[in-house]
Short mmCIF file of C-alpha atoms in Angstrom, two decimals:
data_model
loop_
_atom_site.label_atom_id
_atom_site.label_comp_id
_atom_site.label_asym_id
_atom_site.label_seq_id
_atom_site.Cartn_x
_atom_site.Cartn_y
_atom_site.Cartn_z
CA MET A 1 -39.51 9.34 -40.01
CA THR A 2 -37.32 12.41 -41.35
CA TYR A 3 -34.44 14.53 -40.17
CA CYS A 4 -34.14 18.35 -40.65
CA VAL A 5 -31.85 20.61 -39.00
CA ALA A 6 -31.33 24.28 -39.07
CA MET A 7 -29.00 26.89 -37.89
CA GLY A 8 -29.70 30.56 -36.65
CA LEU A 9 -25.75 32.11 -37.14
CA GLU A 10 -24.20 35.77 -37.37
CA HIS A 11 -24.39 35.69 -41.03
CA GLY A 12 -27.62 34.05 -41.42
CA LEU A 13 -29.19 30.92 -41.63
CA VAL A 14 -28.74 27.54 -42.69
CA PHE A 15 -31.51 24.59 -43.67
CA ALA A 16 -30.81 20.96 -44.48
CA ALA A 17 -33.65 18.43 -44.89
CA ASP A 18 -33.85 14.85 -46.09
CA SER A 19 -37.01 13.78 -48.21
CA ARG A 20 -37.68 10.43 -47.29
CA THR A 21 -41.16 9.23 -45.99
CA ASN A 22 -41.75 5.52 -44.78
CA ALA A 23 -44.71 3.51 -43.41
CA GLY A 24 -43.15 0.60 -43.39
CA VAL A 25 -39.56 -1.51 -45.37
CA ASP A 26 -41.96 -1.66 -48.44
CA GLN A 27 -43.38 1.83 -48.02
CA ILE A 28 -40.85 4.15 -48.73
CA ALA A 29 -41.37 7.74 -50.62
CA THR A 30 -40.28 10.79 -51.52
CA TYR A 31 -41.56 14.21 -50.13
CA ARG A 32 -39.85 17.55 -49.80
CA LYS A 33 -39.67 18.69 -46.42
CA LEU A 34 -38.55 22.27 -46.77
CA HIS A 35 -40.93 24.49 -48.02
CA LYS A 36 -40.20 28.06 -49.38
CA PHE A 37 -42.69 31.39 -49.07
CA GLU A 38 -40.97 34.58 -50.47
CA VAL A 39 -41.84 38.16 -51.33
CA ALA A 40 -38.46 39.18 -52.91
CA GLY A 41 -36.98 42.24 -51.40
CA GLU A 42 -39.51 42.20 -48.88
CA ARG A 43 -39.78 38.55 -46.71
CA VAL A 44 -38.20 35.25 -46.86
CA VAL A 45 -39.47 32.47 -45.03
CA VAL A 46 -38.17 29.09 -44.82
CA ILE A 47 -40.31 26.00 -42.93
CA LEU A 48 -38.71 22.59 -42.33
CA SER A 49 -41.20 19.75 -41.54
CA ALA A 50 -41.18 16.45 -39.55
CA GLY A 51 -43.90 14.04 -38.20
CA ASN A 52 -47.37 13.05 -39.70
CA LEU A 53 -47.36 13.36 -43.35
CA ALA A 54 -50.96 14.14 -43.84
CA THR A 55 -51.19 16.83 -41.08
CA THR A 56 -47.69 18.40 -42.47
CA GLN A 57 -49.31 18.41 -46.19
CA SER A 58 -52.45 19.95 -44.53
CA VAL A 59 -50.73 22.75 -42.56
CA ILE A 60 -48.53 23.56 -45.52
CA SER A 61 -51.54 23.59 -47.70
CA LEU A 62 -53.32 25.93 -45.80
CA LEU A 63 -50.49 28.17 -45.36
CA ASN A 64 -50.30 28.61 -49.25
CA MET A 65 -54.00 28.74 -49.63
CA ARG A 66 -54.53 31.50 -47.22
CA LEU A 67 -51.54 33.88 -48.26
CA GLY A 68 -53.10 37.21 -49.66
CA SER A 69 -56.10 36.70 -47.85
CA ASP A 70 -57.94 38.16 -44.93
CA GLN A 71 -57.10 35.17 -42.44
CA PRO A 72 -53.44 35.54 -40.22
CA ASN A 73 -51.06 34.40 -43.25
CA LEU A 74 -47.29 34.40 -43.78
CA HIS A 75 -46.95 37.40 -45.94
CA GLY A 76 -49.41 39.74 -43.69
CA MET A 77 -47.36 39.31 -40.48
CA SER A 78 -44.98 42.21 -39.52
CA CYS A 79 -42.21 40.24 -37.76
CA MET A 80 -40.72 36.87 -38.01
CA TYR A 81 -42.68 36.25 -34.05
CA ASP A 82 -46.00 36.39 -35.46
CA VAL A 83 -44.88 34.24 -38.63
CA ALA A 84 -43.78 31.35 -36.01
CA SER A 85 -47.32 31.72 -34.30
CA VAL A 86 -49.23 31.83 -37.58
CA VAL A 87 -47.66 27.96 -38.24
CA GLY A 88 -48.09 27.12 -34.64
CA SER A 89 -51.76 27.91 -34.84
CA THR A 90 -52.14 26.25 -37.96
CA CYS A 91 -50.61 23.29 -36.98
CA ARG A 92 -52.88 23.35 -34.08
CA GLU A 93 -56.09 23.50 -35.66
CA VAL A 94 -55.20 20.35 -38.64
CA ILE A 95 -54.53 18.25 -35.31
CA MET A 96 -57.84 19.28 -33.51
CA ARG A 97 -59.54 18.78 -36.88
CA ASP A 98 -58.40 15.29 -37.68
CA SER A 99 -57.71 13.83 -34.13
CA GLY A 100 -61.38 14.39 -33.42
CA GLN A 101 -62.70 11.51 -36.02
CA ASN A 102 -62.23 8.31 -33.89
CA GLN A 103 -58.66 7.01 -36.03
CA GLY A 104 -57.87 5.08 -32.85
CA SER A 105 -54.01 5.22 -31.97
CA VAL A 106 -52.63 7.51 -34.84
CA ASP A 107 -50.25 10.02 -34.02
CA PHE A 108 -51.58 13.45 -35.66
CA GLY A 109 -48.37 15.20 -34.08
CA SER A 110 -45.77 17.31 -36.21
CA SER A 111 -43.08 19.79 -35.68
CA PHE A 112 -41.94 22.49 -37.73
CA ILE A 113 -38.77 24.44 -38.03
CA VAL A 114 -39.61 28.28 -39.37
CA GLY A 115 -36.85 30.37 -40.04
CA GLY A 116 -36.36 33.54 -42.22
CA GLN A 117 -36.17 37.55 -42.36
CA ILE A 118 -38.37 40.13 -42.29
CA GLN A 119 -37.11 43.65 -43.56
CA GLY A 120 -36.86 45.66 -40.58
CA GLU A 121 -35.56 43.19 -38.56
CA ALA A 122 -32.60 40.63 -38.21
CA PRO A 123 -33.03 37.00 -39.67
CA ARG A 124 -34.74 34.57 -37.00
CA LEU A 125 -35.24 31.03 -36.50
CA PHE A 126 -37.89 29.01 -34.35
CA LEU A 127 -38.46 25.30 -33.23
CA VAL A 128 -42.72 24.64 -33.61
CA TYR A 129 -44.22 22.16 -31.35
CA PRO A 130 -47.09 19.84 -32.26
CA GLU A 131 -49.22 21.97 -29.63
CA GLY A 132 -48.65 24.94 -31.78
CA ASN A 133 -45.85 26.63 -28.88
CA PHE A 134 -42.55 27.48 -30.18
CA ILE A 135 -39.04 28.52 -28.77
CA GLU A 136 -36.37 30.78 -30.72
CA SER A 137 -32.81 29.85 -31.37
CA THR A 138 -30.40 32.23 -29.71
CA PRO A 139 -26.45 32.46 -29.89
CA ASP A 140 -26.36 30.18 -26.99
CA THR A 141 -28.54 27.24 -29.07
CA PRO A 142 -28.00 28.29 -32.31
CA TYR A 143 -29.53 25.26 -33.95
CA PHE A 144 -32.82 22.90 -34.16
CA GLN A 145 -33.38 19.45 -35.16
CA ILE A 146 -36.64 17.45 -35.55
CA GLY A 147 -37.29 14.23 -36.96
CA GLU A 148 -34.60 11.48 -36.31
CA THR A 149 -31.83 13.70 -34.44
CA LYS A 150 -29.81 11.65 -32.42
CA TYR A 151 -27.56 10.05 -35.11
CA GLY A 152 -26.89 14.02 -36.36
CA LYS A 153 -26.47 15.60 -32.95
CA PRO A 154 -22.88 14.47 -32.01
CA ILE A 155 -21.33 16.77 -34.81
CA LEU A 156 -23.46 19.85 -34.12
CA ASP A 157 -22.58 20.25 -30.62
CA ARG A 158 -19.03 19.68 -31.10
CA VAL A 159 -18.92 22.27 -34.28
CA VAL A 160 -21.57 24.59 -34.83
CA ASP A 161 -21.37 28.39 -32.98
CA TYR A 162 -23.16 31.40 -33.86
CA SER A 163 -20.14 32.73 -35.26
CA LEU A 164 -19.74 29.88 -37.65
CA PRO A 165 -19.66 30.78 -41.35
CA LEU A 166 -22.62 29.93 -43.77
CA LYS A 167 -20.47 27.56 -45.89
CA ASP A 168 -18.83 25.31 -42.70
CA ALA A 169 -22.59 25.65 -41.14
CA ALA A 170 -23.76 23.93 -44.38
CA LYS A 171 -21.15 21.30 -44.42
CA CYS A 172 -21.76 20.41 -40.65
CA ALA A 173 -25.00 20.10 -41.28
CA LEU A 174 -24.47 17.72 -44.34
CA ILE A 175 -22.35 15.59 -42.04
CA SER A 176 -25.20 15.29 -39.58
CA LEU A 177 -27.49 14.31 -42.31
CA ASP A 178 -24.64 11.78 -44.03
CA SER A 179 -24.31 10.24 -40.24
CA THR A 180 -28.15 10.05 -40.03
CA ILE A 181 -28.54 8.19 -43.00
CA ARG A 182 -25.93 5.86 -42.55
CA SER A 183 -27.35 4.63 -39.04
CA ASN A 184 -30.85 4.92 -40.09
CA LEU A 185 -33.03 3.71 -43.35
CA SER A 186 -36.05 6.15 -42.47
CA VAL A 187 -33.92 9.16 -43.53
CA GLY A 188 -32.21 9.23 -47.24
CA LEU A 189 -31.55 10.73 -49.99
CA PRO A 190 -32.28 13.23 -51.99
CA LEU A 191 -31.65 16.22 -49.74
CA ASP A 192 -32.32 19.78 -49.63
CA VAL A 193 -29.92 22.61 -48.58
CA LEU A 194 -30.75 26.07 -48.38
CA LEU A 195 -28.03 28.78 -47.39
CA TYR A 196 -29.75 32.34 -46.67
CA GLU A 197 -27.21 35.17 -46.14
CA LYS A 198 -28.29 38.15 -43.75
CA ASP A 199 -29.77 40.72 -45.13
CA SER A 200 -30.08 39.32 -48.89
CA LEU A 201 -34.07 38.82 -48.96
CA CYS A 202 -33.97 36.05 -51.06
CA LEU A 203 -33.92 32.44 -51.42
CA ASN A 204 -31.46 31.97 -54.02
CA ASN A 205 -28.86 29.44 -52.43
CA HIS A 206 -30.67 26.45 -52.53
CA HIS A 207 -29.25 23.00 -53.53
CA ASN A 208 -30.40 19.50 -54.43
CA VAL A 209 -28.13 17.06 -52.87
CA THR A 210 -29.07 13.17 -54.82
CA GLU A 211 -27.36 10.11 -54.51
CA ASN A 212 -25.05 11.12 -57.93
CA ASP A 213 -23.71 14.25 -56.00
CA MET A 214 -19.80 13.63 -56.31
CA HIS A 215 -19.01 16.42 -53.70
CA PHE A 216 -21.73 14.94 -51.20
CA LEU A 217 -20.05 11.60 -51.13
CA ALA A 218 -16.55 12.96 -51.34
CA LEU A 219 -17.53 14.63 -47.88
CA GLY A 220 -18.84 11.46 -46.24
CA GLU A 221 -15.92 9.43 -46.96
CA ALA A 222 -13.71 12.20 -45.84
CA TRP A 223 -15.57 12.27 -42.74
CA SER A 224 -15.09 8.29 -42.46
CA GLN A 225 -11.69 8.56 -43.09
CA GLY A 226 -10.77 11.46 -40.75
CA LEU A 227 -13.08 9.48 -37.67
CA ARG A 228 -10.48 6.18 -38.65
CA GLU A 229 -7.53 8.11 -38.64
CA ALA A 230 -8.33 9.98 -35.13
CA PHE A 231 -9.17 6.51 -33.81
CA SER A 232 -6.26 4.50 -34.75
CA CYS A 233 -4.26 8.07 -33.01
CA LEU A 234 -6.14 7.65 -29.70
CA PRO A 235 -3.74 6.20 -26.61
CA ASP A 236 -4.37 2.55 -25.72
CA MET A 237 -5.98 1.92 -22.12
CA GLN A 238 -4.22 0.31 -19.34
CA TRP A 239 -6.54 -2.44 -18.12
#
């Protein structure tokens, strides 16, 4: 399991993902879930992945292998809608290939968050389902989650809106991840956090958050302390 969150905001995009993969309590490994595709000054694409690790790795490998080929690829699409369509069709291709090999009850499903900007259009953000179809974020619904979503959702619902500054959105994403890490052992450090400023067409604001990151530790403790203080101020119920 993993947890990824992304936001499509007025001033750009924010992506955050953990990197833990486990197949039981004694089989824990680290695999990056944030993948970047960039043609500097022309297009940027970021993909977050969750689900069956073999499926997600195959999808990302095929997307990389097909760059510059005659097949539909991320560098050849003229808009982000078509980029999301390529990711969806590649996911569907891999699942159909692997699920037809009599592997019993194996769940090959994977989901992706695809975001970025191609010169000539605004930044866009999509959620791609295992079936290959997808939906796009809107100002009314500016964020998507995949993976272990429930623990980190409350703060997103309370804080995130379309006008939220990127730095505040990144802080919100980190607290969402911290809340999930505290409640679910299948989600863990290190974290990938990427802020994309609208029309910059470069992916140079990418941060690796480890267990030794004092800023992340301080953020999590401040959030916990704030919750405790808010709880202590709640009015008593008259039973």
